[in-house]
PDB file of C-alpha atoms in Angstrom:
ATOM      1  CA  MET S   1     -19.184   2.345  -6.027  1.00  0.00           C
ATOM      2  CA  ILE S   2     -17.182   5.473  -5.269  1.00  0.00           C
ATOM      3  CA  THR S   3     -14.420   4.950  -2.727  1.00  0.00           C
ATOM      4  CA  ASP S   4     -11.697   7.168  -1.297  1.00  0.00           C
ATOM      5  CA  PHE S   5      -9.283   4.281  -0.607  1.00  0.00           C
ATOM      6  CA  GLU S   6      -8.251   2.055  -3.498  1.00  0.00           C
ATOM      7  CA  VAL S   7      -5.317   0.248  -5.088  1.00  0.00           C
ATOM      8  CA  THR S   8      -4.541   0.151  -8.828  1.00  0.00           C
ATOM      9  CA  ILE S   9      -2.131  -2.532 -10.078  1.00  0.00           C
ATOM     10  CA  LEU S  10       0.290  -1.320 -12.771  1.00  0.00           C
ATOM     11  CA  GLY S  11       2.587  -4.336 -12.785  1.00  0.00           C
ATOM     12  CA  ASN S  12       2.428  -7.801 -11.230  1.00  0.00           C
ATOM     13  CA  THR S  13       5.203  -9.910 -12.743  1.00  0.00           C
ATOM     14  CA  SER S  14       8.563 -10.944 -11.298  1.00  0.00           C
ATOM     15  CA  SER S  15      12.060 -10.777 -12.831  1.00  0.00           C
ATOM     16  CA  ILE S  16      11.201 -10.717 -16.580  1.00  0.00           C
ATOM     17  CA  PRO S  17       8.324  -8.749 -18.160  1.00  0.00           C
ATOM     18  CA  VAL S  18       6.509 -11.363 -20.263  1.00  0.00           C
ATOM     19  CA  HIS S  19       3.040 -12.610 -21.221  1.00  0.00           C
ATOM     20  CA  GLY S  20       1.717  -9.030 -21.263  1.00  0.00           C
ATOM     21  CA  ARG S  21       2.698  -8.567 -17.620  1.00  0.00           C
ATOM     22  CA  HIS S  22       4.994  -5.843 -16.299  1.00  0.00           C
ATOM     23  CA  HIS S  23       7.327  -5.266 -13.377  1.00  0.00           C
ATOM     24  CA  THR S  24       5.942  -4.463  -9.953  1.00  0.00           C
ATOM     25  CA  ALA S  25       4.263  -1.098  -9.392  1.00  0.00           C
ATOM     26  CA  GLN S  26       0.976  -0.071  -7.868  1.00  0.00           C
ATOM     27  CA  VAL S  27      -0.735   3.184  -6.951  1.00  0.00           C
ATOM     28  CA  VAL S  28      -2.732   3.622  -3.772  1.00  0.00           C
ATOM     29  CA  ARG S  29      -5.207   6.494  -3.654  1.00  0.00           C
ATOM     30  CA  PHE S  30      -6.454   7.775  -0.318  1.00  0.00           C
ATOM     31  CA  GLY S  31      -8.737  10.732  -0.895  1.00  0.00           C
ATOM     32  CA  GLN S  32      -6.706  13.229  -2.924  1.00  0.00           C
ATOM     33  CA  ASP S  33      -3.374  11.595  -2.038  1.00  0.00           C
ATOM     34  CA  PHE S  34      -1.626   9.266  -4.498  1.00  0.00           C
ATOM     35  CA  LEU S  35       1.057   6.883  -3.225  1.00  0.00           C
ATOM     36  CA  LEU S  36       3.346   4.742  -5.397  1.00  0.00           C
ATOM     37  CA  LEU S  37       4.416   1.346  -4.061  1.00  0.00           C
ATOM     38  CA  ASP S  38       7.493   0.157  -5.973  1.00  0.00           C
ATOM     39  CA  CYS S  39       8.397   1.439  -9.409  1.00  0.00           C
ATOM     40  CA  GLY S  40       9.353  -1.247 -11.898  1.00  0.00           C
ATOM     41  CA  GLU S  41      10.101  -0.661 -15.555  1.00  0.00           C
ATOM     42  CA  ALA S  42       7.148   0.501 -17.701  1.00  0.00           C
ATOM     43  CA  MET S  43       5.489   2.145 -14.713  1.00  0.00           C
ATOM     44  CA  GLN S  44       5.006   5.383 -16.677  1.00  0.00           C
ATOM     45  CA  LEU S  45       3.578   3.619 -19.732  1.00  0.00           C
ATOM     46  CA  GLN S  46       1.223   1.612 -17.549  1.00  0.00           C
ATOM     47  CA  ALA S  47       0.122   4.723 -15.679  1.00  0.00           C
ATOM     48  CA  ARG S  48      -0.703   6.419 -18.972  1.00  0.00           C
ATOM     49  CA  ALA S  49      -2.548   3.375 -20.244  1.00  0.00           C
ATOM     50  CA  PHE S  50      -4.724   3.247 -17.131  1.00  0.00           C
ATOM     51  CA  LYS S  51      -5.157   7.030 -16.797  1.00  0.00           C
ATOM     52  CA  ILE S  52      -3.189   7.439 -13.585  1.00  0.00           C
ATOM     53  CA  LYS S  53      -1.805  10.973 -13.292  1.00  0.00           C
ATOM     54  CA  VAL S  54       1.752  10.486 -12.062  1.00  0.00           C
ATOM     55  CA  SER S  55       1.999  14.220 -11.360  1.00  0.00           C
ATOM     56  CA  LYS S  56      -0.265  13.667  -8.353  1.00  0.00           C
ATOM     57  CA  ILE S  57       2.164  11.246  -6.716  1.00  0.00           C
ATOM     58  CA  ASN S  58       4.018  12.915  -3.847  1.00  0.00           C
ATOM     59  CA  HIS S  59       5.203   9.841  -1.924  1.00  0.00           C
ATOM     60  CA  ILE S  60       7.048   6.824  -3.386  1.00  0.00           C
ATOM     61  CA  PHE S  61       7.791   3.675  -1.372  1.00  0.00           C
ATOM     62  CA  ILE S  62      10.461   1.229  -2.588  1.00  0.00           C
ATOM     63  CA  SER S  63      10.459  -2.179  -0.900  1.00  0.00           C
ATOM     64  CA  HIS S  64      13.988  -3.300  -1.831  1.00  0.00           C
ATOM     65  CA  LEU S  65      16.782  -2.926  -4.349  1.00  0.00           C
ATOM     66  CA  HIS S  66      16.060  -5.736  -6.787  1.00  0.00           C
ATOM     67  CA  GLY S  67      15.733  -4.099 -10.181  1.00  0.00           C
ATOM     68  CA  ASP S  68      12.223  -5.306 -10.977  1.00  0.00           C
ATOM     69  CA  HIS S  69      11.004  -3.147  -8.096  1.00  0.00           C
ATOM     70  CA  TYR S  70      12.774   0.158  -8.744  1.00  0.00           C
ATOM     71  CA  TYR S  71      14.334   0.367 -12.225  1.00  0.00           C
ATOM     72  CA  GLY S  72      11.514   2.654 -13.354  1.00  0.00           C
ATOM     73  CA  LEU S  73      12.295   5.224 -10.662  1.00  0.00           C
ATOM     74  CA  ILE S  74      15.100   7.130 -12.420  1.00  0.00           C
ATOM     75  CA  GLY S  75      12.948   7.470 -15.524  1.00  0.00           C
ATOM     76  CA  LEU S  76      10.003   8.750 -13.492  1.00  0.00           C
ATOM     77  CA  LEU S  77      12.168  11.328 -11.713  1.00  0.00           C
ATOM     78  CA  SER S  78      13.613  12.404 -15.070  1.00  0.00           C
ATOM     79  CA  SER S  79      10.104  12.890 -16.461  1.00  0.00           C
ATOM     80  CA  TYR S  80       9.212  14.990 -13.435  1.00  0.00           C
ATOM     81  CA  SER S  81      12.297  17.105 -14.132  1.00  0.00           C
ATOM     82  CA  LEU S  82      11.451  17.537 -17.821  1.00  0.00           C
ATOM     83  CA  GLY S  83       7.899  18.432 -16.842  1.00  0.00           C
ATOM     84  CA  LYS S  84       9.191  21.231 -14.594  1.00  0.00           C
ATOM     85  CA  ARG S  85       7.685  19.751 -11.468  1.00  0.00           C
ATOM     86  CA  THR S  86       8.025  22.015  -8.424  1.00  0.00           C
ATOM     87  CA  THR S  87       6.046  20.033  -5.860  1.00  0.00           C
ATOM     88  CA  PRO S  88       8.248  18.280  -3.270  1.00  0.00           C
ATOM     89  CA  LEU S  89       8.639  14.526  -3.665  1.00  0.00           C
ATOM     90  CA  HIS S  90       9.311  12.083  -0.828  1.00  0.00           C
ATOM     91  CA  ILE S  91      10.991   8.724  -1.490  1.00  0.00           C
ATOM     92  CA  TYR S  92      11.082   6.020   1.183  1.00  0.00           C
ATOM     93  CA  GLY S  93      13.494   3.173   0.560  1.00  0.00           C
ATOM     94  CA  PRO S  94      16.423   1.097   1.802  1.00  0.00           C
ATOM     95  CA  LYS S  95      19.950   2.305   2.380  1.00  0.00           C
ATOM     96  CA  GLY S  96      21.757   2.822  -0.910  1.00  0.00           C
ATOM     97  CA  LEU S  97      18.801   4.013  -2.954  1.00  0.00           C
ATOM     98  CA  ASP S  98      19.697   7.649  -2.334  1.00  0.00           C
ATOM     99  CA  ASP S  99      23.241   6.999  -3.603  1.00  0.00           C
ATOM    100  CA  ILE S 100      21.866   5.302  -6.720  1.00  0.00           C
ATOM    101  CA  ILE S 101      19.671   8.300  -7.492  1.00  0.00           C
ATOM    102  CA  THR S 102      22.289  10.982  -6.846  1.00  0.00           C
ATOM    103  CA  THR S 103      25.033   9.104  -8.719  1.00  0.00           C
ATOM    104  CA  ASN S 104      22.837   8.714 -11.782  1.00  0.00           C
ATOM    105  CA  PHE S 105      21.879  12.370 -11.855  1.00  0.00           C
ATOM    106  CA  ARG S 106      25.430  13.525 -11.156  1.00  0.00           C
ATOM    107  CA  TYR S 107      26.777  11.713 -14.222  1.00  0.00           C
ATOM    108  CA  SER S 108      23.841  12.743 -16.399  1.00  0.00           C
ATOM    109  CA  ASN S 109      24.203  16.347 -15.200  1.00  0.00           C
ATOM    110  CA  THR S 110      20.544  16.390 -14.182  1.00  0.00           C
ATOM    111  CA  LYS S 111      19.400  19.074 -11.735  1.00  0.00           C
ATOM    112  CA  LEU S 112      15.938  18.436 -10.366  1.00  0.00           C
ATOM    113  CA  PRO S 113      13.703  21.546 -10.219  1.00  0.00           C
ATOM    114  CA  PHE S 114      11.799  20.165  -7.230  1.00  0.00           C
ATOM    115  CA  PRO S 115      12.794  19.290  -3.639  1.00  0.00           C
ATOM    116  CA  LEU S 116      13.553  15.573  -3.277  1.00  0.00           C
ATOM    117  CA  HIS S 117      13.436  14.145   0.234  1.00  0.00           C
ATOM    118  CA  PHE S 118      14.799  10.655   0.922  1.00  0.00           C
ATOM    119  CA  ILE S 119      13.724   8.720   4.010  1.00  0.00           C
ATOM    120  CA  GLU S 120      15.706   5.559   4.711  1.00  0.00           C
ATOM    121  CA  THR S 121      13.586   2.560   5.699  1.00  0.00           C
ATOM    122  CA  LYS S 122      14.560   0.050   8.375  1.00  0.00           C
ATOM    123  CA  ASP S 123      13.804  -3.673   8.392  1.00  0.00           C
ATOM    124  CA  ASN S 124      13.695  -4.076  12.171  1.00  0.00           C
ATOM    125  CA  GLY S 125      10.007  -4.019  13.125  1.00  0.00           C
ATOM    126  CA  LEU S 126       7.029  -1.768  12.541  1.00  0.00           C
ATOM    127  CA  ASN S 127       8.154   1.762  11.671  1.00  0.00           C
ATOM    128  CA  LEU S 128       5.981   4.793  11.025  1.00  0.00           C
ATOM    129  CA  LEU S 129       6.939   6.425   7.707  1.00  0.00           C
ATOM    130  CA  LEU S 130       4.131   8.847   6.960  1.00  0.00           C
ATOM    131  CA  ASP S 131       1.575  10.262   9.377  1.00  0.00           C
ATOM    132  CA  GLU S 132      -1.319  12.051   7.688  1.00  0.00           C
ATOM    133  CA  LYS S 133      -4.612  13.326   9.070  1.00  0.00           C
ATOM    134  CA  LYS S 134      -6.694  10.447   7.728  1.00  0.00           C
ATOM    135  CA  TYR S 135      -4.164   7.630   7.401  1.00  0.00           C
ATOM    136  CA  ALA S 136      -0.704   6.441   8.385  1.00  0.00           C
ATOM    137  CA  ILE S 137       1.847   4.322   6.520  1.00  0.00           C
ATOM    138  CA  TYR S 138       4.239   1.925   8.205  1.00  0.00           C
ATOM    139  CA  SER S 139       7.043  -0.320   7.020  1.00  0.00           C
ATOM    140  CA  PHE S 140       7.600  -3.816   8.369  1.00  0.00           C
ATOM    141  CA  PRO S 141      10.326  -6.406   7.687  1.00  0.00           C
ATOM    142  CA  LEU S 142      10.005  -9.072   5.019  1.00  0.00           C
ATOM    143  CA  LYS S 143      12.399 -12.007   4.687  1.00  0.00           C
ATOM    144  CA  HIS S 144      14.174 -11.876   1.346  1.00  0.00           C
ATOM    145  CA  ARG S 145      17.710 -12.101  -0.044  1.00  0.00           C
ATOM    146  CA  LEU S 146      18.517  -8.497   0.877  1.00  0.00           C
ATOM    147  CA  PRO S 147      16.909  -5.887   3.183  1.00  0.00           C
ATOM    148  CA  THR S 148      13.235  -5.717   2.224  1.00  0.00           C
ATOM    149  CA  THR S 149      10.180  -4.119   3.765  1.00  0.00           C
ATOM    150  CA  GLY S 150       6.465  -4.425   3.301  1.00  0.00           C
ATOM    151  CA  PHE S 151       4.148  -1.452   3.686  1.00  0.00           C
ATOM    152  CA  LEU S 152       1.011  -1.151   5.784  1.00  0.00           C
ATOM    153  CA  ILE S 153      -1.541   1.618   5.251  1.00  0.00           C
ATOM    154  CA  ARG S 154      -4.040   2.129   8.059  1.00  0.00           C
ATOM    155  CA  GLU S 155      -6.982   4.488   8.080  1.00  0.00           C
ATOM    156  CA  LYS S 156      -7.293   6.710  11.160  1.00  0.00           C
ATOM    157  CA  VAL S 157     -10.378   7.337  13.249  1.00  0.00           C
ATOM    158  CA  GLY S 158     -12.280  10.234  11.702  1.00  0.00           C
ATOM    159  CA  LEU S 159     -14.977  12.599  12.901  1.00  0.00           C
ATOM    160  CA  ARG S 160     -18.401  11.181  13.642  1.00  0.00           C
ATOM    161  CA  SER S 161     -21.436  12.464  11.753  1.00  0.00           C
ATOM    162  CA  MET S 162     -24.292  13.930  13.771  1.00  0.00           C
ATOM    163  CA  VAL S 163     -27.845  12.576  13.845  1.00  0.00           C
ATOM    164  CA  LYS S 164     -29.701  15.438  12.136  1.00  0.00           C
ATOM    165  CA  GLU S 165     -33.049  14.583  13.674  1.00  0.00           C
ATOM    166  CA  LYS S 166     -31.579  14.974  17.156  1.00  0.00           C
ATOM    167  CA  LEU S 167     -30.082  18.350  16.300  1.00  0.00           C
ATOM    168  CA  GLN S 168     -33.394  19.569  14.903  1.00  0.00           C
ATOM    169  CA  LYS S 169     -35.173  18.662  18.146  1.00  0.00           C
ATOM    170  CA  ALA S 170     -32.441  19.907  20.469  1.00  0.00           C
ATOM    171  CA  PRO S 171     -29.968  22.365  18.888  1.00  0.00           C
ATOM    172  CA  LEU S 172     -26.566  22.054  20.518  1.00  0.00           C
ATOM    173  CA  PRO S 173     -23.828  24.640  20.998  1.00  0.00           C
ATOM    174  CA  TYR S 174     -20.693  24.422  18.887  1.00  0.00           C
ATOM    175  CA  GLU S 175     -18.633  23.071  21.809  1.00  0.00           C
ATOM    176  CA  ALA S 176     -21.040  20.165  22.236  1.00  0.00           C
ATOM    177  CA  ILE S 177     -21.048  19.276  18.539  1.00  0.00           C
ATOM    178  CA  LYS S 178     -17.254  19.426  18.372  1.00  0.00           C
ATOM    179  CA  SER S 179     -16.943  17.151  21.410  1.00  0.00           C
ATOM    180  CA  LEU S 180     -19.478  14.644  20.133  1.00  0.00           C
ATOM    181  CA  ARG S 181     -17.934  14.485  16.664  1.00  0.00           C
ATOM    182  CA  ASP S 182     -14.614  13.756  18.349  1.00  0.00           C
ATOM    183  CA  GLY S 183     -16.272  10.798  20.079  1.00  0.00           C
ATOM    184  CA  LYS S 184     -16.491  12.422  23.517  1.00  0.00           C
ATOM    185  CA  HIS S 185     -19.601  12.878  25.656  1.00  0.00           C
ATOM    186  CA  PHE S 186     -20.526  16.489  26.459  1.00  0.00           C
ATOM    187  CA  THR S 187     -21.907  17.862  29.724  1.00  0.00           C
ATOM    188  CA  ASP S 188     -23.369  21.393  29.765  1.00  0.00           C
ATOM    189  CA  GLU S 189     -23.313  23.935  32.590  1.00  0.00           C
ATOM    190  CA  ASN S 190     -26.566  22.508  33.978  1.00  0.00           C
ATOM    191  CA  GLY S 191     -25.069  19.062  34.335  1.00  0.00           C
ATOM    192  CA  LYS S 192     -26.944  17.517  31.410  1.00  0.00           C
ATOM    193  CA  THR S 193     -24.906  14.992  29.464  1.00  0.00           C
ATOM    194  CA  TYR S 194     -25.227  14.424  25.746  1.00  0.00           C
ATOM    195  CA  SER S 195     -23.944  10.994  24.788  1.00  0.00           C
ATOM    196  CA  VAL S 196     -21.990  10.113  21.681  1.00  0.00           C
ATOM    197  CA  GLU S 197     -24.177   7.069  21.065  1.00  0.00           C
ATOM    198  CA  GLU S 198     -27.375   9.140  21.081  1.00  0.00           C
ATOM    199  CA  PHE S 199     -26.308  12.119  18.995  1.00  0.00           C
ATOM    200  CA  THR S 200     -23.889  10.629  16.453  1.00  0.00           C
ATOM    201  CA  HIS S 201     -23.875   7.802  13.963  1.00  0.00           C
ATOM    202  CA  PRO S 202     -21.503   4.853  14.540  1.00  0.00           C
ATOM    203  CA  LEU S 203     -18.145   5.151  12.841  1.00  0.00           C
ATOM    204  CA  PRO S 204     -17.565   2.877   9.852  1.00  0.00           C
ATOM    205  CA  ALA S 205     -14.960   0.167  10.307  1.00  0.00           C
ATOM    206  CA  LEU S 206     -11.417   1.427   9.744  1.00  0.00           C
ATOM    207  CA  ARG S 207      -9.775   0.093   6.581  1.00  0.00           C
ATOM    208  CA  SER S 208      -6.268  -1.189   5.973  1.00  0.00           C
ATOM    209  CA  TYR S 209      -4.047  -2.402   3.132  1.00  0.00           C
ATOM    210  CA  ALA S 210      -0.829  -4.420   3.403  1.00  0.00           C
ATOM    211  CA  TYR S 211       1.756  -4.904   0.667  1.00  0.00           C
ATOM    212  CA  CYS S 212       4.241  -7.800   0.780  1.00  0.00           C
ATOM    213  CA  SER S 213       6.475  -7.539  -2.280  1.00  0.00           C
ATOM    214  CA  ASP S 214       9.155 -10.264  -2.057  1.00  0.00           C
ATOM    215  CA  THR S 215       9.429 -12.662   0.875  1.00  0.00           C
ATOM    216  CA  ILE S 216       9.917 -16.281   1.758  1.00  0.00           C
ATOM    217  CA  PHE S 217       7.094 -17.977   3.689  1.00  0.00           C
ATOM    218  CA  HIS S 218       7.279 -16.150   7.000  1.00  0.00           C
ATOM    219  CA  PRO S 219       4.540 -16.857   9.611  1.00  0.00           C
ATOM    220  CA  GLU S 220       5.881 -14.062  11.836  1.00  0.00           C
ATOM    221  CA  LEU S 221       4.263 -11.624   9.388  1.00  0.00           C
ATOM    222  CA  LYS S 222       1.016 -12.263  11.241  1.00  0.00           C
ATOM    223  CA  ALA S 223       2.086  -9.619  13.778  1.00  0.00           C
ATOM    224  CA  TYR S 224       1.816  -6.929  11.070  1.00  0.00           C
ATOM    225  CA  LEU S 225      -0.935  -8.326   8.854  1.00  0.00           C
ATOM    226  CA  GLU S 226      -3.576  -9.436  11.317  1.00  0.00           C
ATOM    227  CA  ASN S 227      -7.139  -8.514  10.242  1.00  0.00           C
ATOM    228  CA  VAL S 228      -6.149  -6.229   7.347  1.00  0.00           C
ATOM    229  CA  ASP S 229      -8.882  -5.722   4.773  1.00  0.00           C
ATOM    230  CA  LEU S 230      -6.741  -6.402   1.707  1.00  0.00           C
ATOM    231  CA  LEU S 231      -3.371  -8.135   1.576  1.00  0.00           C
ATOM    232  CA  TYR S 232      -1.182  -8.118  -1.527  1.00  0.00           C
ATOM    233  CA  HIS S 233       1.249 -10.993  -1.088  1.00  0.00           C
ATOM    234  CA  GLU S 234       3.763 -12.278  -3.582  1.00  0.00           C
ATOM    235  CA  SER S 235       2.974 -15.705  -5.043  1.00  0.00           C
ATOM    236  CA  THR S 236       5.873 -16.197  -7.403  1.00  0.00           C
ATOM    237  CA  PHE S 237       5.608 -19.992  -7.664  1.00  0.00           C
ATOM    238  CA  MET S 238       3.292 -22.958  -7.156  1.00  0.00           C
ATOM    239  CA  GLU S 239       3.891 -25.797  -4.712  1.00  0.00           C
ATOM    240  CA  ASP S 240       5.552 -27.975  -7.345  1.00  0.00           C
ATOM    241  CA  ASN S 241       8.357 -25.395  -7.316  1.00  0.00           C
ATOM    242  CA  LEU S 242       8.547 -25.151  -3.534  1.00  0.00           C
ATOM    243  CA  GLU S 243      12.281 -25.806  -3.421  1.00  0.00           C
ATOM    244  CA  ARG S 244      12.867 -23.095  -6.003  1.00  0.00           C
ATOM    245  CA  ALA S 245      10.788 -20.727  -3.864  1.00  0.00           C
ATOM    246  CA  LYS S 246      12.919 -21.517  -0.818  1.00  0.00           C
ATOM    247  CA  THR S 247      16.176 -21.069  -2.705  1.00  0.00           C
ATOM    248  CA  THR S 248      15.181 -17.678  -4.108  1.00  0.00           C
ATOM    249  CA  PHE S 249      13.408 -16.528  -0.921  1.00  0.00           C
ATOM    250  CA  HIS S 250      10.004 -16.310  -2.562  1.00  0.00           C
ATOM    251  CA  SER S 251       6.580 -17.736  -1.726  1.00  0.00           C
ATOM    252  CA  THR S 252       4.148 -20.077  -3.433  1.00  0.00           C
ATOM    253  CA  ALA S 253       0.495 -19.240  -3.982  1.00  0.00           C
ATOM    254  CA  LYS S 254      -0.413 -21.765  -1.299  1.00  0.00           C
ATOM    255  CA  GLN S 255       1.986 -20.181   1.173  1.00  0.00           C
ATOM    256  CA  ALA S 256       0.554 -16.728   0.476  1.00  0.00           C
ATOM    257  CA  ALA S 257      -2.882 -18.169   1.239  1.00  0.00           C
ATOM    258  CA  GLU S 258      -1.567 -19.727   4.444  1.00  0.00           C
ATOM    259  CA  ILE S 259      -0.281 -16.339   5.569  1.00  0.00           C
ATOM    260  CA  ALA S 260      -3.670 -14.794   4.749  1.00  0.00           C
ATOM    261  CA  LYS S 261      -5.497 -17.492   6.690  1.00  0.00           C
ATOM    262  CA  LEU S 262      -3.118 -17.281   9.646  1.00  0.00           C
ATOM    263  CA  SER S 263      -3.452 -13.490   9.761  1.00  0.00           C
ATOM    264  CA  GLN S 264      -7.254 -13.599   9.322  1.00  0.00           C
ATOM    265  CA  VAL S 265      -7.208 -11.013   6.549  1.00  0.00           C
ATOM    266  CA  LYS S 266     -10.412 -10.330   4.663  1.00  0.00           C
ATOM    267  CA  ARG S 267      -9.080 -10.615   1.076  1.00  0.00           C
ATOM    268  CA  LEU S 268      -5.872 -11.870  -0.508  1.00  0.00           C
ATOM    269  CA  LEU S 269      -4.512 -10.358  -3.718  1.00  0.00           C
ATOM    270  CA  LEU S 270      -1.951 -12.572  -5.427  1.00  0.00           C
ATOM    271  CA  GLY S 271       0.902 -11.092  -7.446  1.00  0.00           C
ATOM    272  CA  HIS S 272       4.582 -11.120  -8.485  1.00  0.00           C
ATOM    273  CA  PHE S 273       4.073 -14.092 -10.784  1.00  0.00           C
ATOM    274  CA  SER S 274       6.990 -16.039 -12.258  1.00  0.00           C
ATOM    275  CA  SER S 275       7.549 -15.781 -16.002  1.00  0.00           C
ATOM    276  CA  ARG S 276       7.161 -19.578 -16.245  1.00  0.00           C
ATOM    277  CA  TYR S 277       3.377 -19.224 -15.906  1.00  0.00           C
ATOM    278  CA  THR S 278       1.560 -18.149 -19.028  1.00  0.00           C
ATOM    279  CA  GLN S 279      -1.794 -18.910 -17.374  1.00  0.00           C
ATOM    280  CA  LEU S 280      -2.421 -17.855 -13.790  1.00  0.00           C
ATOM    281  CA  ASP S 281      -5.609 -19.743 -12.913  1.00  0.00           C
ATOM    282  CA  PRO S 282      -3.648 -22.694 -11.447  1.00  0.00           C
ATOM    283  CA  LEU S 283      -2.040 -20.329  -8.914  1.00  0.00           C
ATOM    284  CA  LEU S 284      -5.451 -18.959  -8.023  1.00  0.00           C
ATOM    285  CA  HIS S 285      -6.911 -22.424  -7.496  1.00  0.00           C
ATOM    286  CA  GLU S 286      -3.956 -23.400  -5.334  1.00  0.00           C
ATOM    287  CA  ALA S 287      -4.470 -20.351  -3.116  1.00  0.00           C
ATOM    288  CA  GLN S 288      -8.250 -20.721  -2.950  1.00  0.00           C
ATOM    289  CA  SER S 289      -7.894 -24.305  -1.712  1.00  0.00           C
ATOM    290  CA  VAL S 290      -6.458 -22.798   1.483  1.00  0.00           C
ATOM    291  CA  PHE S 291      -7.997 -19.316   1.560  1.00  0.00           C
ATOM    292  CA  PRO S 292     -11.190 -19.057  -0.543  1.00  0.00           C
ATOM    293  CA  ASN S 293     -11.231 -15.261  -0.630  1.00  0.00           C
ATOM    294  CA  SER S 294      -8.128 -15.122  -2.827  1.00  0.00           C
ATOM    295  CA  ILE S 295      -8.051 -13.266  -6.140  1.00  0.00           C
ATOM    296  CA  LEU S 296      -5.474 -12.701  -8.864  1.00  0.00           C
ATOM    297  CA  SER S 297      -4.131  -9.177  -9.222  1.00  0.00           C
ATOM    298  CA  GLU S 298      -4.816  -7.845 -12.718  1.00  0.00           C
ATOM    299  CA  GLU S 299      -2.886  -5.015 -14.313  1.00  0.00           C
ATOM    300  CA  GLY S 300      -5.115  -2.002 -14.774  1.00  0.00           C
ATOM    301  CA  GLN S 301      -7.602  -3.254 -12.223  1.00  0.00           C
ATOM    302  CA  THR S 302      -8.526  -1.085  -9.235  1.00  0.00           C
ATOM    303  CA  TYR S 303      -9.408  -2.710  -5.920  1.00  0.00           C
ATOM    304  CA  ALA S 304     -11.537  -0.728  -3.489  1.00  0.00           C
ATOM    305  CA  LEU S 305     -11.232  -0.976   0.250  1.00  0.00           C
TER     306      LEU S 305
END
């Protein structure tokens, strides 16, 4: 199946890269746009392994300043510099990330050959970060040990397609077609009305993807996650390590499933697994006992929306 909205997992482990798993990073493709969500170590190697062209990434979103979520960023920017990139790059992240980047490049005497735009994220509600023709990206607050945001990507209403058979029987002027494709009825100079329902096909359901990197169990997330098509939610631990999850402000697989169930999402993608788990099936079974449509994120796997 060919899709224009998909997510490729490059890394899904937490803290320490072990058991063949790597630090958090994933690429979202919407049409011709490539978006990077977090940039852990080995992001570039993983992108090469899975044939993701990092040169196409123009927007990078960093959830928070724990190293396993952004330590690959300086290396990626350096590679862009060595590759003589000229296309502008936009980085969205918490306060302090811009200082980290500029300090590193000041002491390494690195001068980027491309415009770098930094947009500071806020953890105080739903905030629009990027507004494109076909989709929009928002940040929303997560509850972790330092300021952290999730990211929500929502498809926008597009143009309707015309019913060709209707047009063949009754050719319409350009103004009428434009109005109908925009979802608006059209009335000609004679008072005849052409309805959207009659002359256009129904719009497909709008798609959405939500990314929750690091967060303690937080039912208030329902306000941002309700009815999304695919939710990536951290599931660092299992229930037998619930106290550890609370102490470190992480979630268990069961808690991730509870959030998915509460928010009535369509699919749950588990990730950010603790290094203590060599096998991940027990986490999957724990989540599926609460929310059957749960799946394990797999590095190199692409998930279509």
